[in-house]
Coordinates of C-alpha atoms in Angstrom, one line a residue:
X113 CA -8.2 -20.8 -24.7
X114 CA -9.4 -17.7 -26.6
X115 CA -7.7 -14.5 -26.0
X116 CA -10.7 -12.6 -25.0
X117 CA -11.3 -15.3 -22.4
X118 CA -8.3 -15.6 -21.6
X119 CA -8.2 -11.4 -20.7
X120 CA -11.5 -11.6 -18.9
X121 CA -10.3 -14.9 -16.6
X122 CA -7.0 -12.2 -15.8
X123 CA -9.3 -9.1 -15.0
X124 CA -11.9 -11.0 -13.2
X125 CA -9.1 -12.2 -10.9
X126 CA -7.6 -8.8 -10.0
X127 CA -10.6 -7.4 -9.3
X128 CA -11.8 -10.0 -7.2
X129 CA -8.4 -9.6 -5.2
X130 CA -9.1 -6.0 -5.5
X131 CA -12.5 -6.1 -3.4
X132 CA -11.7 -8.9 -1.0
X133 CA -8.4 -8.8 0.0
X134 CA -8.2 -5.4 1.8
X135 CA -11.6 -6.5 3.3
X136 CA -9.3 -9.6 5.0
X137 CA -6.7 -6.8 6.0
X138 CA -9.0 -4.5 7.4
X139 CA -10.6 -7.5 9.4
X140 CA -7.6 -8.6 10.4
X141 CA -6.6 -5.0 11.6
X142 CA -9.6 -4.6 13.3
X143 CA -8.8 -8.4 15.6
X144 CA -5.0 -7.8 15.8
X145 CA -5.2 -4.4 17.2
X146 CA -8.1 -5.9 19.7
X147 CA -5.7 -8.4 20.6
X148 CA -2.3 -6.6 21.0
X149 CA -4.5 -3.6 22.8
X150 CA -6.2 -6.5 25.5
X151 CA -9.4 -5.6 24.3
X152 CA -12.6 -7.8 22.4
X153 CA -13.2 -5.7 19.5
X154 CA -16.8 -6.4 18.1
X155 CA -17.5 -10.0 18.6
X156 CA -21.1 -10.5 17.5
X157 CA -21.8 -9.2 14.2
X158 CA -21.6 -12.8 11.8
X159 CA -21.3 -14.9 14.9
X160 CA -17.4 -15.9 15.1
X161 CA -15.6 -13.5 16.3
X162 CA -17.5 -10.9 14.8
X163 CA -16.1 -11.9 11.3
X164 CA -18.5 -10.1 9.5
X165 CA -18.0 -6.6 11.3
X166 CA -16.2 -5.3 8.6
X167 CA -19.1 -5.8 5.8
X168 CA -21.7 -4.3 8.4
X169 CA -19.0 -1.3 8.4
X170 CA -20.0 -1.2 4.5
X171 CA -23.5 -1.5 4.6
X172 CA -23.3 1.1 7.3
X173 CA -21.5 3.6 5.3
X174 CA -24.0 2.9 2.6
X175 CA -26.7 4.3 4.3
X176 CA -25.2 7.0 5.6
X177 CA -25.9 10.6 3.8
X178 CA -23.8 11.8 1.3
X179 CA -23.4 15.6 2.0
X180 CA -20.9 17.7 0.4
X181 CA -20.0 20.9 2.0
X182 CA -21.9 24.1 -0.1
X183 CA -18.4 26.0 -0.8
X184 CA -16.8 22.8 -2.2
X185 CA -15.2 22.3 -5.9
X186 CA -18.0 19.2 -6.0
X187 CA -16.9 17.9 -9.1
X188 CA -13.2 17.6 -7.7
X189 CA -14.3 16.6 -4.3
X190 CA -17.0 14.0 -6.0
X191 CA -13.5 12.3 -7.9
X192 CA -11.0 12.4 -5.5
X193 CA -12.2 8.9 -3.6
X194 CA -11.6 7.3 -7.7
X195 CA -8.8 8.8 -8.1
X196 CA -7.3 7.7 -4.6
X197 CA -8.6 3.6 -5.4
X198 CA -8.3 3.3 -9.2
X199 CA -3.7 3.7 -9.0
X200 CA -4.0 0.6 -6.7
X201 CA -6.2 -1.5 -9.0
X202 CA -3.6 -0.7 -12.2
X203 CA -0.7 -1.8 -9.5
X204 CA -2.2 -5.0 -9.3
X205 CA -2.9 -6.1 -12.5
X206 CA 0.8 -6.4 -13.1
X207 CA 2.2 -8.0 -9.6
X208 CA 2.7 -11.5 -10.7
X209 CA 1.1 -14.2 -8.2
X210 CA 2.9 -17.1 -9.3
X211 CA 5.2 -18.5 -12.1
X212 CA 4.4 -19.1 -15.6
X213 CA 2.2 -15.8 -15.9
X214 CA 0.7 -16.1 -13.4
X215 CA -0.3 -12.3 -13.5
X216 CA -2.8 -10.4 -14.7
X217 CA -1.0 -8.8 -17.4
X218 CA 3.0 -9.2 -17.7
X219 CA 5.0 -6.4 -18.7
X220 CA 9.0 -6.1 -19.5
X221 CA 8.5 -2.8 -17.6
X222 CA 6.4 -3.6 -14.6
X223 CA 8.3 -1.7 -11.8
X224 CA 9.0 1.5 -14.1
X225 CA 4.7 1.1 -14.5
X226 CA 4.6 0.7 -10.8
X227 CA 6.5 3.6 -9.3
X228 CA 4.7 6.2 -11.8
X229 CA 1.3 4.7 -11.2
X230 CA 1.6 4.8 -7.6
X231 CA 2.7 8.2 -7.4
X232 CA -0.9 9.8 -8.7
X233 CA -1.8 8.9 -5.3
X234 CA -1.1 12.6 -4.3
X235 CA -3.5 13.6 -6.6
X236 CA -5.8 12.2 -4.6
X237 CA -4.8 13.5 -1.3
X238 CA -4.5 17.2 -3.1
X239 CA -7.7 17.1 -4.6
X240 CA -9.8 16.0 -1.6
X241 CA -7.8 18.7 0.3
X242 CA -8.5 21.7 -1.8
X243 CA -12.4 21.0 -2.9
X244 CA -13.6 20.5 0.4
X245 CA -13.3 23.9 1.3
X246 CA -12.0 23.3 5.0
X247 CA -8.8 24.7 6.4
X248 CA -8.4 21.2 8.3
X249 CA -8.5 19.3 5.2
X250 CA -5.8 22.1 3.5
X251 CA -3.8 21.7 6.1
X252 CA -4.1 17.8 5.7
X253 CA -3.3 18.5 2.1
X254 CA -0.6 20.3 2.2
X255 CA 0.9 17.9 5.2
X256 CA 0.6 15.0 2.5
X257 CA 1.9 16.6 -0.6
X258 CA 5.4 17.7 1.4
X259 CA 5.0 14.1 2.9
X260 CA 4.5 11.8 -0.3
X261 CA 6.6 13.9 -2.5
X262 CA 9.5 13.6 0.1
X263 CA 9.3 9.9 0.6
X264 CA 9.2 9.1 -3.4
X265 CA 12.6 9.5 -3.7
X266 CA 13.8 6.7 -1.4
X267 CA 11.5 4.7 -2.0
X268 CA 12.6 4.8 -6.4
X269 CA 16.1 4.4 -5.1
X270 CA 15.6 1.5 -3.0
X271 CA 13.7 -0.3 -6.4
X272 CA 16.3 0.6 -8.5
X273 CA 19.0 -1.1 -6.7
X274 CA 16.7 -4.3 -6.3
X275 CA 16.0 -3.8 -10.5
X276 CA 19.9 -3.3 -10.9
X277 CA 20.8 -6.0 -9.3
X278 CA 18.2 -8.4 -11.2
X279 CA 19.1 -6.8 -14.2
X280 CA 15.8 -6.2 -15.1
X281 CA 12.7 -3.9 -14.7
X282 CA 10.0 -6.9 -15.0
X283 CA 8.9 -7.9 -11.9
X284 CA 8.1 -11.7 -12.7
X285 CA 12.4 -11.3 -13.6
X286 CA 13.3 -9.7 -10.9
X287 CA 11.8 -12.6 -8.6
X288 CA 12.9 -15.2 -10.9
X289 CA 16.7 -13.6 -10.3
X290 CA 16.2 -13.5 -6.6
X291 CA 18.6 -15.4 -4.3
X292 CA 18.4 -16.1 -0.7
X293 CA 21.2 -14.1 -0.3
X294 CA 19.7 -10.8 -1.0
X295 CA 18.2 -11.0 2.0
X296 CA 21.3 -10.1 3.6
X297 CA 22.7 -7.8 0.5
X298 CA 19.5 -5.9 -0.5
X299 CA 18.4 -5.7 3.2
X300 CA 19.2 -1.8 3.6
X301 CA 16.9 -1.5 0.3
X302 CA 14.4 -3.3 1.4
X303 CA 13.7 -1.3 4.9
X304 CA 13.6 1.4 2.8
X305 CA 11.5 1.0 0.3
X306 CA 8.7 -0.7 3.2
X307 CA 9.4 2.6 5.0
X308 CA 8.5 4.5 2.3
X309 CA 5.9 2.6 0.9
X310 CA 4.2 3.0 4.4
X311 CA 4.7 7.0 4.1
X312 CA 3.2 7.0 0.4
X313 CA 0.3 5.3 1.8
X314 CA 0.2 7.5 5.1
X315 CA 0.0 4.5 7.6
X316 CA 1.1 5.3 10.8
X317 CA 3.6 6.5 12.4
X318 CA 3.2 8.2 9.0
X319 CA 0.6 9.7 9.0
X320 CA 0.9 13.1 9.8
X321 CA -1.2 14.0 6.9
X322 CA -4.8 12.8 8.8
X323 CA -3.4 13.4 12.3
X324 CA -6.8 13.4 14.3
X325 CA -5.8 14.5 17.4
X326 CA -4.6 17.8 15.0
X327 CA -6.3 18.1 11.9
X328 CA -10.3 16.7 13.4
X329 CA -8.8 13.7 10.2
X330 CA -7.3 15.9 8.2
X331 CA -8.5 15.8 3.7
X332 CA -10.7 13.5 5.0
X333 CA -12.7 15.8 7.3
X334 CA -15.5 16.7 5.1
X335 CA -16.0 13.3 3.6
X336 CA -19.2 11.1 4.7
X337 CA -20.9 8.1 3.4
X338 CA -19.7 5.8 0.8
X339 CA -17.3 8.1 -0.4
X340 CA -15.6 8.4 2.9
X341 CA -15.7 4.4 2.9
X342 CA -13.8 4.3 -0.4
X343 CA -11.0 6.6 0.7
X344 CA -10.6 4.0 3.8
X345 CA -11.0 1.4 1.0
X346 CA -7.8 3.2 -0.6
X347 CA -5.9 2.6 2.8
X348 CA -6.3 -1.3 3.1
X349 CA -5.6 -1.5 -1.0
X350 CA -2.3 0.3 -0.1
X351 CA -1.5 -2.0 2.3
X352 CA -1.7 -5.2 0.1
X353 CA 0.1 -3.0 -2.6
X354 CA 3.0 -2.3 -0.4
X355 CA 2.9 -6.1 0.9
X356 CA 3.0 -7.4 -2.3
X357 CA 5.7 -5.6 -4.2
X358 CA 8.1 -5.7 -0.9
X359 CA 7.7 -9.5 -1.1
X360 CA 8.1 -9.6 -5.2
X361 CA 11.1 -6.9 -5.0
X362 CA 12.8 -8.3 -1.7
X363 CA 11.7 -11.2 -0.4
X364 CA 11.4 -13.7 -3.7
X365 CA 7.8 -13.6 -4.1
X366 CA 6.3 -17.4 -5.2
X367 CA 9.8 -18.8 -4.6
X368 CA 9.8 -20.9 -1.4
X369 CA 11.5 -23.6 0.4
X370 CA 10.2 -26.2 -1.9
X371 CA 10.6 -26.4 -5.4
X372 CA 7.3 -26.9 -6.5
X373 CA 5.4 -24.6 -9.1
X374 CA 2.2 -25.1 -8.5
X375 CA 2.3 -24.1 -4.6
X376 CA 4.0 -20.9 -6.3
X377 CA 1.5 -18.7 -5.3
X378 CA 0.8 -20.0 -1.7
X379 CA 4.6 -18.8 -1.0
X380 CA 3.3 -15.2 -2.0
X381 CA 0.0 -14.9 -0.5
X382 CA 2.0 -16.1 3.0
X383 CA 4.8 -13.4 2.4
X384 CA 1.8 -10.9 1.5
X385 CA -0.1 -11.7 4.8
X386 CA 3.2 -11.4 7.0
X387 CA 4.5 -8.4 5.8
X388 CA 0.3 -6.9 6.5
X389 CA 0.8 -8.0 10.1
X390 CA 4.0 -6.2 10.5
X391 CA 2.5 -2.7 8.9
X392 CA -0.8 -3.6 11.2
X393 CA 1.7 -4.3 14.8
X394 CA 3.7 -1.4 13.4
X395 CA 0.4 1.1 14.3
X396 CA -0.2 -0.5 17.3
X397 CA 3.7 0.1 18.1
X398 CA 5.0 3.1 17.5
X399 CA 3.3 6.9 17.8
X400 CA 2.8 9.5 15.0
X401 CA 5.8 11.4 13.6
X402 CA 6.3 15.1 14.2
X403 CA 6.7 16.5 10.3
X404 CA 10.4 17.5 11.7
X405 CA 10.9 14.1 12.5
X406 CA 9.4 12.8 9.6
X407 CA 11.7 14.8 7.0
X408 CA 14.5 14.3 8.9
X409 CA 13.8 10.6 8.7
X410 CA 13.3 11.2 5.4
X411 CA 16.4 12.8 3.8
X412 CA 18.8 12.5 6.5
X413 CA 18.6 8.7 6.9
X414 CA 16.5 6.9 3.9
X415 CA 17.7 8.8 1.1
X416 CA 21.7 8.3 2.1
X417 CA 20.9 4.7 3.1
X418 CA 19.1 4.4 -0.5
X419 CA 21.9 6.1 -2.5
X420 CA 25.0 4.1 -0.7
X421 CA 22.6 0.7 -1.3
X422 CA 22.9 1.4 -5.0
X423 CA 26.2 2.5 -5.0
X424 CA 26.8 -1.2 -3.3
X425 CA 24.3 -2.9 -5.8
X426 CA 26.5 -1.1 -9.0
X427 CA 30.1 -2.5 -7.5
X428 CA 28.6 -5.8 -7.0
X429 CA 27.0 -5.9 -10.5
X430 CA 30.1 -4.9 -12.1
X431 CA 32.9 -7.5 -9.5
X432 CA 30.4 -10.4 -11.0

């Protein structure tokens, strides 16, 4: 196969999982919620179970105005939705499916490219914040910044003792080094970093940065139309991010009860969907943190429990 065709079979698939897959989560959101709530939901739109709700969502936001408030930075607040979606798409062009390269591109450095692309994420937040020229939306910001800069630190620590303990900082070698028994000896990591992944992307109980019931929605106040739908678009992407590296990092990713290769990527897409219902029951569960309770969280419990993990993961790289 050519190398140009090769590239474009690679890209074609990530953004086709880019566009569809947090439409499935967002569906599923929408029916799992309905369910643990004892309420319908939309049924009608599509026919079963209102399975195409979510698209008439899109074509809904479509049509809506796009106004942008007269005192905005409108070039800033114009980019911030792009900047918000495009980390997400970079993060998964390099989370491997499946063996044999099964990936849209591998790299020897994947989680060192994962952890810095994900972090322009608060780029987003601060830009939206700032050009829209609202003192919710500041407030929203500012909320974020002190919320996402926070939570990186735990949730770096808790990949580095999963790396460390691979030996590697590729992610395809990371799951290829995975045991069973990590579950049990990387487990302290792992809540960690799926904590803090849900804090970078600000699901709740983290997410004191939109806070409706304080902030009218926070940096997303002033944002309408398709705009607005792509900052939600951002949310959904997060979650499949987060799913997917907690499940490559922690949980084996395409390795499975059966030895078989080609069901490889079955194993992840399962592991994917699981860990998206527990984000999904975990906002139906619990109630938004107070931003005491959310720094204390933070750096009284995540970051220790991070920093003892990899003091762990060091004495059992060096016994072996």
């Amino acid at each position: 196969m050519p190398l140009w065709l090769e590239l474009v079979i690679r890209i074609g698939g990530v953004l086709v999982a880019f566009l569809v897959l947090p439409l499935l989560v967002g569906q599923a959101e929408h029916k799992v919620m309905a369910h643990m709530q004892g309420r319908l939901g939309p049924m009608y739109a599509g026919g079963f179970h209102g399975w195409a709700q979510l698209i008439a969502d899109g074509v809904k936001f479509v049509q809506k105005e796009d106004i942008t408030p007269r005192a905005a930075d409108r070039p800033v607040f114009r980019l911030a939705p792009a900047v918000a979606l495009l980390p997400y798409l970079l993060v998964l062009l390099v989370i491997p499916l499946g063996p044999n390269d099964l990936v849209g591109q591998p790299l020897d450095v994947g989680l060192f490219y994962v952890l810095a692309v994900v972090g322009v994420g608060v780029l987003a937040v601060l830009m939206s914040a700032w050009a829209s020229a609202n003192k919710y939306s500041l407030l929203g910001g500012l909320r974020g910044a002190a919320q996402l800069l926070g939570y990186e630190l735990p949730l770096v620590l808790a990949a580095a003792s999963v790396a460390m303990a691979a030996g590697t900082l590729s992610l395809s070698g990371i799951v290829e080094a995975w045991r069973p028994w990590w579950l049990i000896w990387q487990a302290p990591a792992m809540v960690v970093f799926f904590l803090a992944g849900l804090a970078e992307i600000r699901r709740p109980p983290f997410d004191m940065p939109v806070a409706d019931s304080e902030l009218v929605f926070g940096y997303l106040t002033e944002y309408t139309g398709l705009r607005f739908a792509f900052l939600l678009l951002a949310e959904y992407v997060g979650i499949v991010v987060i799913a997917a590296l907690t499940t490559v990092l922690f949980l084996g990713g395409w390795q499975g009860p059966f030895a078989d290769a080609q069901l490889g990527w079955l194993w992840t897409v399962l592991k994917v969907a699981a860990v998206s219902f527990l984000i999904i029951w975990l906002r139906v569960a619990y109630p938004r943190l107070r931003a005491d309770q959310l720094q204390r969280l933070c750096w009284l419990v995540l970051v220790p429990t991070a920093l003892a993990q990899l003091v762990l993961t060091a004495a059992v790289r060096l016994a072996m």
